Coordinates of C-alpha atoms in Angstrom, one line a residue:
M1 CA 0.0 0.0 -0.3
A2 CA 1.5 3.5 -0.6
S3 CA 0.3 6.2 0.6
L4 CA -1.0 9.5 -0.4
P5 CA 1.4 12.5 -1.3
G6 CA -0.2 14.9 0.2
P7 CA -1.2 18.0 -2.3
G8 CA 1.2 15.5 -5.4
R9 CA 4.0 18.9 -6.0
R10 CA 7.2 18.5 -7.4
A11 CA 8.4 20.1 -3.9
E12 CA 6.4 17.6 -1.5
A13 CA 6.9 14.6 -2.5
G14 CA 9.8 13.5 -1.8
F15 CA 11.1 11.4 -5.2
S16 CA 14.6 11.8 -5.8
P17 CA 18.0 9.2 -8.1
E18 CA 20.2 9.9 -6.9
A19 CA 18.7 7.2 -3.4
G20 CA 18.1 5.3 -6.8
S21 CA 14.2 5.0 -6.9
P22 CA 13.8 2.3 -9.4
L23 CA 9.9 1.3 -11.5
S24 CA 8.7 -2.2 -11.2
G25 CA 11.8 -4.2 -12.8
P26 CA 13.2 -3.8 -16.1
L27 CA 11.1 -3.4 -19.0
S28 CA 12.6 -6.1 -21.7
Y29 CA 11.3 -7.5 -24.5
R30 CA 9.9 -10.8 -23.4
S31 CA 11.0 -12.0 -26.9
A32 CA 13.6 -11.1 -29.6
P33 CA 12.3 -7.9 -30.7
P34 CA 10.2 -7.7 -34.0
N35 CA 11.4 -7.8 -37.7
L36 CA 9.4 -4.1 -38.5
P37 CA 9.7 -5.1 -42.4
R38 CA 9.0 -8.9 -42.7
V39 CA 5.4 -7.4 -39.8
R40 CA 5.2 -4.6 -42.6
G41 CA 5.0 -7.1 -44.9
L42 CA 3.2 -10.1 -43.7
F43 CA 0.3 -6.9 -43.1
Y44 CA 0.1 -5.6 -46.3
G45 CA -0.1 -9.2 -49.0
L46 CA -2.1 -10.3 -46.1
F47 CA -5.3 -7.6 -46.5
G48 CA -3.9 -7.8 -50.5
A49 CA -4.6 -10.9 -50.5
Y50 CA -8.0 -10.7 -48.9
L51 CA -9.5 -7.2 -49.9
A52 CA -9.2 -9.7 -54.2
A53 CA -10.7 -12.6 -52.4
L54 CA -13.1 -11.0 -50.9
V55 CA -14.0 -8.5 -53.7
G56 CA -13.0 -11.3 -56.2
G57 CA -15.3 -14.2 -55.2
M58 CA -18.2 -11.2 -55.1
G59 CA -17.5 -10.8 -58.5
F60 CA -17.1 -13.9 -59.9
F61 CA -19.5 -16.2 -58.1
V62 CA -22.6 -13.9 -57.2
I63 CA -22.2 -10.7 -59.2
Q64 CA -24.9 -10.5 -62.5
W65 CA -23.6 -8.1 -63.9
S66 CA -25.9 -8.0 -67.0
H67 CA -28.2 -6.3 -64.3
P68 CA -27.7 -2.3 -63.4
T69 CA -28.3 -2.7 -60.2
S70 CA -25.8 -6.3 -59.3
V71 CA -23.6 -4.1 -60.3
A72 CA -23.9 -1.2 -58.4
L73 CA -24.6 -4.0 -55.1
F74 CA -20.8 -5.0 -56.1
A75 CA -19.4 -1.4 -55.9
V76 CA -21.3 -1.3 -52.5
L77 CA -19.7 -4.5 -51.2
S78 CA -16.0 -3.6 -52.7
A79 CA -15.9 -0.5 -50.9
L80 CA -16.8 -2.2 -47.3
F81 CA -14.7 -4.7 -48.5
V82 CA -11.4 -2.7 -48.2
G83 CA -13.1 -2.1 -44.4
S84 CA -13.2 -6.1 -43.9
A85 CA -10.4 -6.6 -45.3
Y86 CA -8.5 -4.3 -43.2
G87 CA -9.8 -5.6 -39.5
L88 CA -8.9 -9.1 -40.9
A89 CA -5.3 -8.9 -42.3
R90 CA -5.1 -6.4 -38.4
Q91 CA -6.1 -10.2 -36.4
T92 CA -4.4 -12.0 -38.2
V93 CA -1.1 -10.5 -38.1
A94 CA -1.7 -10.3 -34.4
L95 CA -2.4 -12.9 -34.2
L96 CA 1.1 -15.0 -35.8
S97 CA 3.3 -11.7 -35.3
R98 CA 5.6 -11.4 -31.7
N99 CA 5.6 -7.5 -31.4
G100 CA 7.8 -7.0 -28.4
E101 CA 7.8 -3.9 -25.8
L102 CA 8.9 -0.9 -26.1
P103 CA 12.7 -0.8 -24.3
A104 CA 12.7 0.8 -20.9
L105 CA 14.9 2.0 -18.0
A106 CA 15.8 -0.2 -14.9
R107 CA 16.3 3.0 -13.1
L108 CA 15.6 6.6 -14.4
E109 CA 19.3 8.3 -14.2
R110 CA 17.5 11.6 -14.2
A111 CA 14.2 13.2 -12.8
P112 CA 13.1 14.7 -15.6
T113 CA 9.7 17.7 -14.9
V114 CA 6.5 16.6 -15.9
A115 CA 2.8 18.5 -15.6
V116 CA -0.5 17.3 -15.3
L117 CA -2.7 19.0 -17.8
Y118 CA -6.4 18.0 -16.9
A119 CA -8.4 19.7 -18.9
T120 CA -12.0 20.6 -18.7
M121 CA -15.0 22.1 -20.3
N122 CA -18.5 22.3 -18.3
D123 CA -17.9 18.4 -17.8
V124 CA -15.8 18.3 -14.7
V125 CA -15.5 14.6 -12.8
P126 CA -15.4 15.9 -9.2
E127 CA -13.9 12.0 -8.6
C128 CA -11.6 11.9 -11.3
L129 CA -10.4 15.3 -10.7
R130 CA -9.9 14.4 -7.1
A131 CA -8.1 11.3 -7.4
I132 CA -4.7 12.7 -9.6
H133 CA -1.5 12.6 -8.2
Q134 CA 2.1 9.9 -8.6
D135 CA 4.5 8.6 -6.7
Y136 CA 6.5 10.8 -9.3
P137 CA 6.7 14.5 -8.6
V138 CA 3.8 16.3 -10.6
D139 CA 2.1 19.7 -10.6
V140 CA -1.0 20.0 -12.1
Y141 CA -2.2 22.0 -13.8
V142 CA -6.7 22.4 -14.8
L143 CA -6.9 24.1 -18.3
D144 CA -10.6 25.3 -17.7
D145 CA -12.7 26.0 -20.5
S146 CA -15.7 26.0 -18.2
R147 CA -18.5 29.0 -18.4
E148 CA -20.6 27.1 -16.1
S149 CA -20.8 28.8 -12.7
A150 CA -21.1 25.5 -11.3
A151 CA -18.9 23.7 -12.6
R152 CA -16.0 26.9 -12.5
A153 CA -16.8 26.4 -8.5
T154 CA -16.0 22.1 -8.2
V155 CA -13.0 23.8 -9.8
D156 CA -12.4 26.1 -7.6
E157 CA -13.3 23.7 -4.7
I158 CA -11.0 20.7 -5.8
A159 CA -7.9 22.6 -7.4
H160 CA -8.2 24.4 -3.6
E161 CA -7.9 21.8 -1.5
R162 CA -5.3 19.1 -3.8
G163 CA -3.5 22.3 -4.2
F164 CA -3.4 22.4 -8.5
T165 CA -3.1 25.0 -10.2
V166 CA -6.5 26.3 -12.2
V167 CA -5.6 28.1 -16.1
R168 CA -8.6 29.9 -17.1
R169 CA -8.6 32.1 -20.2
P170 CA -10.8 34.8 -21.1
E171 CA -11.7 33.5 -24.6
R172 CA -12.5 29.7 -25.7
R173 CA -10.1 30.3 -28.7
G174 CA -8.3 26.6 -30.4
F175 CA -11.1 24.9 -28.6
K176 CA -9.2 22.1 -26.2
A177 CA -5.8 22.9 -28.6
G178 CA -5.5 26.5 -28.0
A179 CA -5.7 26.0 -23.9
I180 CA -2.7 23.0 -23.9
N181 CA -0.6 25.6 -26.1
D182 CA -2.1 29.0 -23.9
W183 CA -0.5 26.8 -20.8
F184 CA 2.4 26.3 -22.8
A185 CA 2.9 29.8 -23.9
Q186 CA 3.4 30.3 -20.1
Y187 CA 4.2 26.7 -18.4
G188 CA 5.9 24.7 -21.6
S189 CA 9.5 25.7 -21.2
R190 CA 9.2 25.1 -17.2
Y191 CA 8.6 21.0 -17.8
D192 CA 10.6 17.9 -19.9
Y193 CA 6.9 16.4 -20.7
F194 CA 3.2 16.7 -20.0
V195 CA 0.6 14.3 -19.3
L196 CA -3.1 15.4 -20.9
L197 CA -5.6 13.9 -19.6
D198 CA -9.7 14.2 -20.4
A199 CA -12.4 15.3 -17.4
D200 CA -13.4 11.7 -17.1
S201 CA -9.5 10.2 -17.5
F202 CA -8.0 8.7 -14.7
L203 CA -4.4 6.8 -13.8
P204 CA -2.7 4.7 -11.3
A205 CA -0.2 5.9 -9.1
D206 CA 2.7 4.7 -10.6
W207 CA 1.7 5.5 -14.2
V208 CA 4.2 8.5 -14.7
R209 CA 6.9 7.3 -13.1
E210 CA 6.1 3.8 -15.3
A211 CA 6.3 5.4 -18.5
L212 CA 9.4 8.2 -18.3
G213 CA 10.7 4.4 -17.8
F214 CA 9.7 4.4 -21.5
A215 CA 10.2 8.0 -22.5
E216 CA 14.2 8.3 -20.8
H217 CA 15.5 5.2 -22.8
P218 CA 18.0 6.3 -25.7
G219 CA 16.1 4.4 -27.9
N220 CA 12.8 5.9 -27.5
A221 CA 15.1 9.6 -28.1
R222 CA 12.2 10.2 -31.8
V223 CA 9.6 9.7 -29.7
A224 CA 7.4 12.3 -29.1
V225 CA 3.9 10.5 -28.1
F226 CA 3.7 7.4 -25.1
Q227 CA -0.1 6.9 -25.7
G228 CA -1.5 4.4 -22.4
L229 CA -3.7 2.1 -23.0
I230 CA -7.5 2.4 -22.8
N231 CA -9.7 0.8 -20.3
I232 CA -13.2 1.4 -18.9
W233 CA -13.7 2.3 -15.7
N234 CA -17.9 2.8 -14.8
F235 CA -19.1 -0.1 -15.6
D236 CA -22.6 1.0 -13.5
T237 CA -25.0 0.2 -16.5
R238 CA -26.1 -2.9 -18.7
F239 CA -24.8 -0.7 -21.5
V240 CA -21.1 -0.1 -20.7
Q241 CA -20.8 -3.4 -18.8
T242 CA -21.7 -4.7 -22.5
L243 CA -19.2 -3.2 -24.6
A244 CA -16.8 -2.0 -22.6
P245 CA -15.0 -5.7 -22.6
M246 CA -14.1 -4.9 -27.1
A247 CA -11.6 -2.4 -25.5
R248 CA -9.6 -5.4 -25.5
V249 CA -9.7 -6.7 -28.2
G250 CA -8.8 -3.7 -29.8
Q251 CA -6.0 -3.6 -27.3
F252 CA -4.2 -7.3 -28.4
V253 CA -5.1 -6.8 -32.3
W254 CA -3.9 -2.6 -32.0
E255 CA -2.5 -1.3 -29.6
S256 CA -0.4 -4.5 -28.5
R257 CA 0.1 -6.1 -31.2
L258 CA 0.7 -3.9 -34.2
A259 CA 0.3 0.6 -34.0
N260 CA 4.6 0.1 -32.9
A261 CA 5.2 -2.7 -35.8
L262 CA 4.0 -0.7 -38.2
D263 CA 4.7 3.0 -37.3
V264 CA 2.2 4.7 -37.6
V265 CA 0.3 8.1 -36.6
F266 CA -1.3 7.9 -34.1
C267 CA -2.4 10.2 -30.5
Y268 CA -5.2 10.5 -28.4
G269 CA -5.0 12.8 -26.5
H270 CA -5.9 11.9 -23.2
N271 CA -3.7 9.3 -21.1
V272 CA -0.8 10.0 -22.8
L273 CA 2.6 11.5 -21.9
V274 CA 3.8 13.5 -24.5
R275 CA 7.8 15.6 -24.3
S276 CA 7.8 19.5 -24.5
G277 CA 10.6 19.7 -26.5
A278 CA 8.7 17.7 -29.1
V279 CA 5.9 20.3 -29.5
A280 CA 8.2 23.1 -28.9
E281 CA 9.6 22.5 -32.3
V282 CA 6.0 22.1 -34.5
G283 CA 5.4 25.4 -32.6
G284 CA 1.9 23.7 -30.4
F285 CA -0.8 21.6 -30.9
V286 CA -2.8 22.6 -34.3
E287 CA -5.2 24.5 -34.3
G288 CA -8.8 24.0 -36.2
Y289 CA -9.4 21.2 -35.9
V290 CA -11.8 19.0 -33.6
S291 CA -8.9 15.9 -33.7
E292 CA -6.2 18.4 -32.9
D293 CA -4.3 15.0 -31.2
F294 CA -4.0 13.7 -34.1
A295 CA -3.4 16.5 -36.4
T296 CA -0.3 16.8 -34.1
A297 CA 0.5 13.6 -34.3
V298 CA 0.8 14.1 -38.5
A299 CA 2.9 17.7 -37.5
L300 CA 4.9 15.8 -35.2
A301 CA 5.7 13.0 -37.6
D302 CA 6.3 14.9 -41.1
R303 CA 9.9 16.4 -38.9
G304 CA 10.3 12.8 -38.0
W305 CA 8.7 11.6 -34.3
H306 CA 6.8 9.3 -34.0
S307 CA 3.8 8.2 -31.6
R308 CA 4.2 4.5 -29.7
F309 CA 1.6 2.9 -27.0
V310 CA 3.3 1.6 -24.0
P311 CA 2.0 -1.0 -22.3
L312 CA 0.2 0.8 -19.1
H313 CA -3.1 0.7 -18.3
T314 CA -4.9 3.7 -18.2
Y315 CA -8.5 4.5 -17.6
E316 CA -11.8 6.7 -18.9
A317 CA -15.9 6.6 -18.6
M318 CA -17.5 5.3 -21.3
P319 CA -21.3 6.8 -22.0
E320 CA -23.4 5.4 -20.6
N321 CA -26.4 4.7 -22.7
V322 CA -27.2 5.7 -26.8
R323 CA -28.0 9.3 -26.5
G324 CA -24.1 9.7 -24.6
F325 CA -22.2 7.0 -27.2
I326 CA -24.9 9.0 -30.1
K327 CA -22.9 12.5 -28.9
R328 CA -19.6 10.9 -28.5
Q329 CA -19.4 9.7 -32.0
N330 CA -20.9 12.7 -33.7
K331 CA -17.7 14.3 -32.3
W332 CA -16.1 11.6 -33.5
T333 CA -17.6 11.0 -36.7
R334 CA -16.5 15.3 -37.3
G335 CA -13.1 14.5 -37.0
A336 CA -12.6 11.5 -38.5
M337 CA -13.9 13.5 -41.6
E338 CA -10.6 16.0 -40.6
F339 CA -8.6 12.6 -41.5
L340 CA -8.6 14.1 -45.0
E341 CA -7.3 17.4 -44.8
F342 CA -4.2 16.6 -42.4
S343 CA -2.9 13.6 -43.8
R344 CA -3.5 15.3 -47.6
R345 CA -1.0 18.4 -46.0
S346 CA 1.2 15.5 -44.8
H347 CA 4.8 14.4 -46.3
V348 CA 4.2 11.3 -44.5
G349 CA 4.6 8.1 -46.0
P350 CA 2.7 6.3 -47.8
A351 CA 2.4 3.5 -46.3
R352 CA 1.4 5.8 -42.8
K353 CA -1.3 8.0 -44.6
F354 CA -3.0 5.3 -45.5
H355 CA -3.8 4.3 -42.0
L356 CA -4.9 7.6 -41.4
L357 CA -6.9 7.9 -44.0
Q358 CA -8.6 4.4 -43.2
T359 CA -10.4 6.1 -40.0
P360 CA -12.5 8.4 -42.2
W361 CA -13.1 5.9 -45.1
S362 CA -14.6 3.3 -42.4
H363 CA -17.4 6.4 -41.8
F364 CA -18.2 6.7 -45.3
T365 CA -18.7 3.3 -45.8
N366 CA -21.0 3.6 -43.3
L367 CA -22.7 5.8 -45.7
L368 CA -22.8 3.0 -47.6
L369 CA -24.3 0.0 -45.3
P370 CA -28.4 2.1 -46.4
V371 CA -27.4 2.4 -49.9
G372 CA -26.8 -1.0 -50.0
M373 CA -30.6 -1.8 -48.0
L374 CA -32.4 -0.2 -50.7
L375 CA -30.7 -0.8 -53.8
T376 CA -31.2 -4.7 -52.2
V377 CA -34.7 -3.9 -51.4
Y378 CA -36.3 -1.9 -54.1
G379 CA -33.1 -2.9 -56.7
F380 CA -34.9 -6.1 -57.3
A381 CA -38.3 -7.8 -57.8
S382 CA -40.1 -10.8 -56.2
T383 CA -43.6 -11.9 -55.3
P384 CA -45.3 -13.2 -51.6
A385 CA -45.7 -16.8 -54.0
S386 CA -41.8 -16.6 -54.4
A387 CA -40.9 -16.2 -51.3
L388 CA -43.5 -19.0 -49.6
A389 CA -42.2 -21.4 -52.6
F390 CA -38.0 -20.5 -51.4
L391 CA -40.0 -21.1 -47.5
G392 CA -41.1 -24.2 -48.6
H393 CA -37.7 -25.5 -50.2
L394 CA -35.8 -24.1 -47.4
R395 CA -38.6 -26.1 -45.1
T396 CA -38.1 -29.7 -47.1
N397 CA -34.6 -29.3 -47.7
P398 CA -32.3 -25.9 -45.8
V399 CA -29.0 -27.2 -46.5
G400 CA -29.7 -28.1 -50.4
T401 CA -31.7 -25.1 -50.8
L402 CA -29.8 -22.8 -48.9
W403 CA -26.3 -24.7 -51.2
G404 CA -27.9 -24.3 -54.4
I405 CA -27.9 -20.3 -54.5
S406 CA -24.1 -18.9 -55.1
L407 CA -24.8 -15.4 -52.7
F408 CA -25.7 -18.0 -49.8
R409 CA -22.1 -20.6 -51.0
Y410 CA -20.1 -17.7 -51.0
L411 CA -21.7 -16.4 -47.3
F412 CA -20.7 -19.6 -45.7
V413 CA -17.3 -20.2 -47.3
V414 CA -16.4 -16.8 -46.2
G415 CA -18.4 -16.5 -43.2
V416 CA -16.3 -19.4 -42.0
L417 CA -13.1 -18.5 -42.8
A418 CA -13.6 -15.1 -41.2
T419 CA -14.8 -15.7 -38.3
I420 CA -11.3 -18.2 -37.9
P421 CA -9.0 -15.6 -36.4
T422 CA -11.9 -13.5 -35.0
V423 CA -12.3 -16.9 -32.7
L424 CA -8.8 -17.1 -31.9
V425 CA -8.8 -12.7 -31.1
Y426 CA -11.8 -13.0 -28.5
R427 CA -10.5 -16.3 -27.1
A428 CA -6.6 -15.2 -26.2
C429 CA -8.6 -12.3 -25.0
G430 CA -10.6 -14.2 -23.1
V431 CA -13.8 -12.5 -24.4
G432 CA -16.7 -15.4 -23.3
W433 CA -19.2 -16.7 -25.1
G434 CA -21.7 -14.9 -23.7
T435 CA -20.0 -11.6 -23.3
Y436 CA -19.4 -12.0 -27.6
W437 CA -23.1 -12.6 -28.5
R438 CA -24.4 -10.0 -25.6
H439 CA -22.0 -7.4 -27.2
R440 CA -22.6 -7.6 -30.3
W441 CA -26.3 -7.7 -30.6
L442 CA -25.8 -4.2 -28.7
S443 CA -23.3 -2.9 -30.5
A444 CA -25.6 -3.9 -33.8
A445 CA -28.4 -2.1 -32.7
V446 CA -26.2 1.1 -31.6
S447 CA -25.3 0.9 -35.4
A448 CA -28.6 0.7 -36.8
V449 CA -30.1 3.7 -34.8
S450 CA -26.2 5.5 -35.3
L451 CA -26.5 5.3 -38.8
P452 CA -27.9 8.8 -39.3
Y453 CA -27.1 10.6 -37.2
E454 CA -23.1 10.3 -38.6
A455 CA -24.4 11.2 -41.9
L456 CA -25.8 13.8 -40.5
S457 CA -22.8 15.3 -39.3
I458 CA -20.6 14.3 -42.0
A459 CA -23.6 16.7 -43.3
A460 CA -22.9 18.9 -41.1
Y461 CA -18.8 19.2 -41.4
L462 CA -18.3 20.0 -45.3
S463 CA -20.9 22.4 -44.7
H464 CA -19.8 24.0 -41.8
Q465 CA -16.3 22.2 -41.0
L466 CA -15.5 23.2 -37.3
R467 CA -17.5 24.7 -35.0
P468 CA -18.7 23.5 -31.6
V469 CA -19.3 20.5 -31.3
P470 CA -21.2 18.9 -28.0
V471 CA -19.6 17.2 -24.8
T472 CA -19.9 14.0 -24.4
P473 CA -22.7 13.1 -20.9
K474 CA -20.2 11.9 -18.4
S475 CA -23.6 10.4 -16.9
E476 CA -26.9 10.0 -18.1
A477 CA -29.8 8.0 -16.4
P478 CA -31.5 4.9 -17.3
L479 CA -33.4 5.7 -20.6
H480 CA -37.4 5.0 -21.0
L481 CA -39.5 3.1 -24.6
R482 CA -40.8 6.8 -25.3
E483 CA -36.9 8.6 -25.2
V484 CA -35.2 5.4 -27.0
V485 CA -38.0 5.9 -29.7
R486 CA -36.9 9.2 -29.8
I487 CA -33.2 8.8 -30.1
A488 CA -34.2 6.0 -33.1
R489 CA -36.6 8.1 -35.0
Y490 CA -34.6 8.4 -38.1
S491 CA -33.6 5.0 -38.4
L492 CA -37.6 4.3 -38.1
V493 CA -38.4 6.0 -41.0
L494 CA -35.1 3.9 -42.4
E495 CA -36.5 0.8 -41.8
G496 CA -39.9 2.2 -42.8
A497 CA -38.4 2.4 -46.0
L498 CA -38.0 -0.9 -45.6
L499 CA -40.8 -2.5 -44.5
V500 CA -42.8 -1.8 -47.2
G501 CA -40.5 -2.3 -50.4
L502 CA -39.8 -5.8 -48.9
V503 CA -43.8 -6.2 -48.7
L504 CA -45.0 -3.8 -51.9
V505 CA -41.6 -5.2 -54.2
N506 CA -39.0 -7.7 -53.0
P507 CA -41.2 -10.0 -50.6
L508 CA -38.2 -12.6 -50.6
A509 CA -35.9 -10.6 -49.8
T510 CA -37.5 -11.0 -46.2
V511 CA -36.0 -14.2 -46.3
F512 CA -32.6 -13.5 -48.2
N513 CA -32.0 -10.7 -46.1
A514 CA -33.0 -11.9 -42.3
L515 CA -29.5 -11.7 -40.9
W516 CA -29.6 -8.0 -40.4
L517 CA -33.3 -6.7 -41.1
V518 CA -33.9 -9.2 -38.1
P519 CA -31.8 -7.0 -36.1
M520 CA -32.2 -3.7 -37.3
L521 CA -35.5 -3.9 -37.4
F522 CA -35.2 -4.8 -32.9
S523 CA -32.4 -2.8 -32.4
P524 CA -35.1 0.1 -30.2
L525 CA -35.8 -2.8 -28.0
V526 CA -32.3 -4.1 -27.6
I527 CA -31.1 -0.5 -26.9
L528 CA -33.8 -0.6 -24.1
R529 CA -33.0 -3.9 -23.1
F530 CA -29.1 -2.9 -22.6
S531 CA -30.4 0.6 -21.0
G532 CA -31.7 -0.2 -17.4
P533 CA -29.0 -1.1 -14.2
P534 CA -26.7 -3.7 -14.5
R535 CA -28.1 -7.6 -13.4
P536 CA -26.3 -9.1 -10.8
E537 CA -26.5 -13.0 -12.7
E538 CA -25.0 -10.6 -15.6
G539 CA -21.1 -9.9 -13.7
P540 CA -19.3 -7.2 -15.0
R541 CA -17.4 -9.6 -17.6
S542 CA -17.5 -13.0 -19.1
V543 CA -13.9 -14.3 -17.9
P544 CA -13.4 -18.4 -19.1
V545 CA -11.5 -20.4 -16.9
G546 CA -7.4 -20.7 -16.6
A547 CA -7.3 -16.4 -17.9
E548 CA -4.4 -15.0 -15.1
E549 CA -3.9 -12.8 -17.1
V550 CA -7.6 -11.3 -17.9
A551 CA -8.1 -11.4 -14.5
A552 CA -5.5 -9.3 -13.5
H553 CA -6.5 -6.9 -15.4
E554 CA -10.8 -7.5 -14.0
R555 CA -8.8 -7.2 -10.9
R556 CA -7.2 -3.9 -11.3
E557 CA -10.3 -1.7 -13.6
Q558 CA -12.8 -2.7 -10.2
A559 CA -9.8 -1.4 -8.5
V560 CA -10.0 1.6 -9.7
H561 CA -14.2 1.6 -10.5
A562 CA -14.3 0.9 -6.5
S563 CA -12.1 3.7 -5.2
L564 CA -13.6 6.0 -8.1
L565 CA -17.4 5.7 -6.4
R566 CA -15.7 5.7 -2.3
I567 CA -14.4 9.5 -3.9
R568 CA -17.7 9.8 -5.0
S569 CA -19.9 9.5 -1.9
T570 CA -17.5 10.4 0.7
G571 CA -15.7 13.4 -1.7
T572 CA -12.2 12.8 0.0
L573 CA -9.4 10.3 -1.1
P574 CA -8.9 6.7 0.0
V575 CA -6.8 7.5 3.0
A576 CA -4.4 4.2 1.8
W577 CA -4.2 3.9 -2.3
S578 CA -3.2 0.6 -3.4
V579 CA -1.0 0.7 -6.3
V580 CA -0.5 -3.0 -7.2
A581 CA -3.7 -2.9 -7.1
V582 CA -4.8 -1.1 -10.1
R583 CA -1.0 -1.3 -12.2

């Protein structure tokens, strides 16, 4: 157990590298460092092979080239297959590669100066602000752009209590990037590094000390961004409980196995350690973008700096229902469109741009989904009699009927082959089948409801460029049926149009497309099911027996969750904080 270091200021933390402050043991490669050219070659080779197989198989076995609608569907599906091939290549390489950890010092040879910047704008999370403390000496600054008097009062009260410095600006220029740059102009020269936190961020007490072990290693001298692994701490609702476990799947595939090996450009803008000298070299954070974090990482990459994930866990809150999720998604969609602009201006190589452009591409292809749905229903004609006849054949000879249709043969083969790496990844991450299916049902419903909002966000960006976006809510009340229906109203209109087409134009499409039609039609009810408080029998996670690493990961999340709840309920810090429990 480690006692809290008072207000957390450098003068009071008592750190002394000469006394031999060790990190938690040497952090070195568990195996031989990855052969980066080999990993990159394997990834791009698999991506090309998967894309060619998906597009070529569809074009050769399924598409009717004499039918205009069939050709249009081929174009839509080919665009969607880019994302599918990208995801499959990531999963396969993650399973095959051995991406060793970054080299890190076992002991710090000096005591770099570090500032922690907590950014808030009317969304302060009192327990997270109050919980900022490190066993390495840091200075804490609260970059408060709040205009609401209650939020400002909360910030002032906690900052006074904890000895933090509050920085406010007369006008909110440049959004978050502007706040960081204003702080950097006043204080940046004092610090070798600074840590960025959002209003709902939480760092374990030894995080800065551990991160410095990576940042100070000579082998990482040209790394400017040391991004922590981000987990979820607020699993108080069924909505968060269901979606949160997939975060560790992304960590396994991307953050832990591939991103560093592919030398991609990234920065999440929070829960990250940044080298001050690198930021000074590019003139501060890039303003004028919602995605100021990625824009700055690209600017750093243009100057020869790199971004790296460090194998250190951090925490944030997830939106607690679909309303908050859509608000966050709107911000991310607007930010994703900006990737096109700053990627175009960047001088980074084509491989790194390829990964950057996957973000806006995924949002654009999401807009193609409704187009594909409408083409499937209205682009072909059938009768109720043909639908009933097909169901009759399906009832008497299901295997023969399905296998006799080229579309179903193609979907079966592709589905089986694509499922193999997915199952292996989920197994490696300790995701049980119950966890997987609950996530699958909810994520499909959320996607169906969110699609129209994503289209509106893209349209808003194209017409207005950068403009204020709503702050993602940090705490939400459970949703009731009336509100779920109101939120889903745009998707219900699309579903109504599809139902009209199924009844009047193409009844057979109901049978052929039941796998996506049925979940979409019931998406409001699925969301309502997961919008209440968690049920005890569901538990926070589904962990297979013997998954020690997964169990340890969940114990960390639960320790963080319990500690922040204690701060929320009592208004004070715990007497002691278990570093071991939350590392």
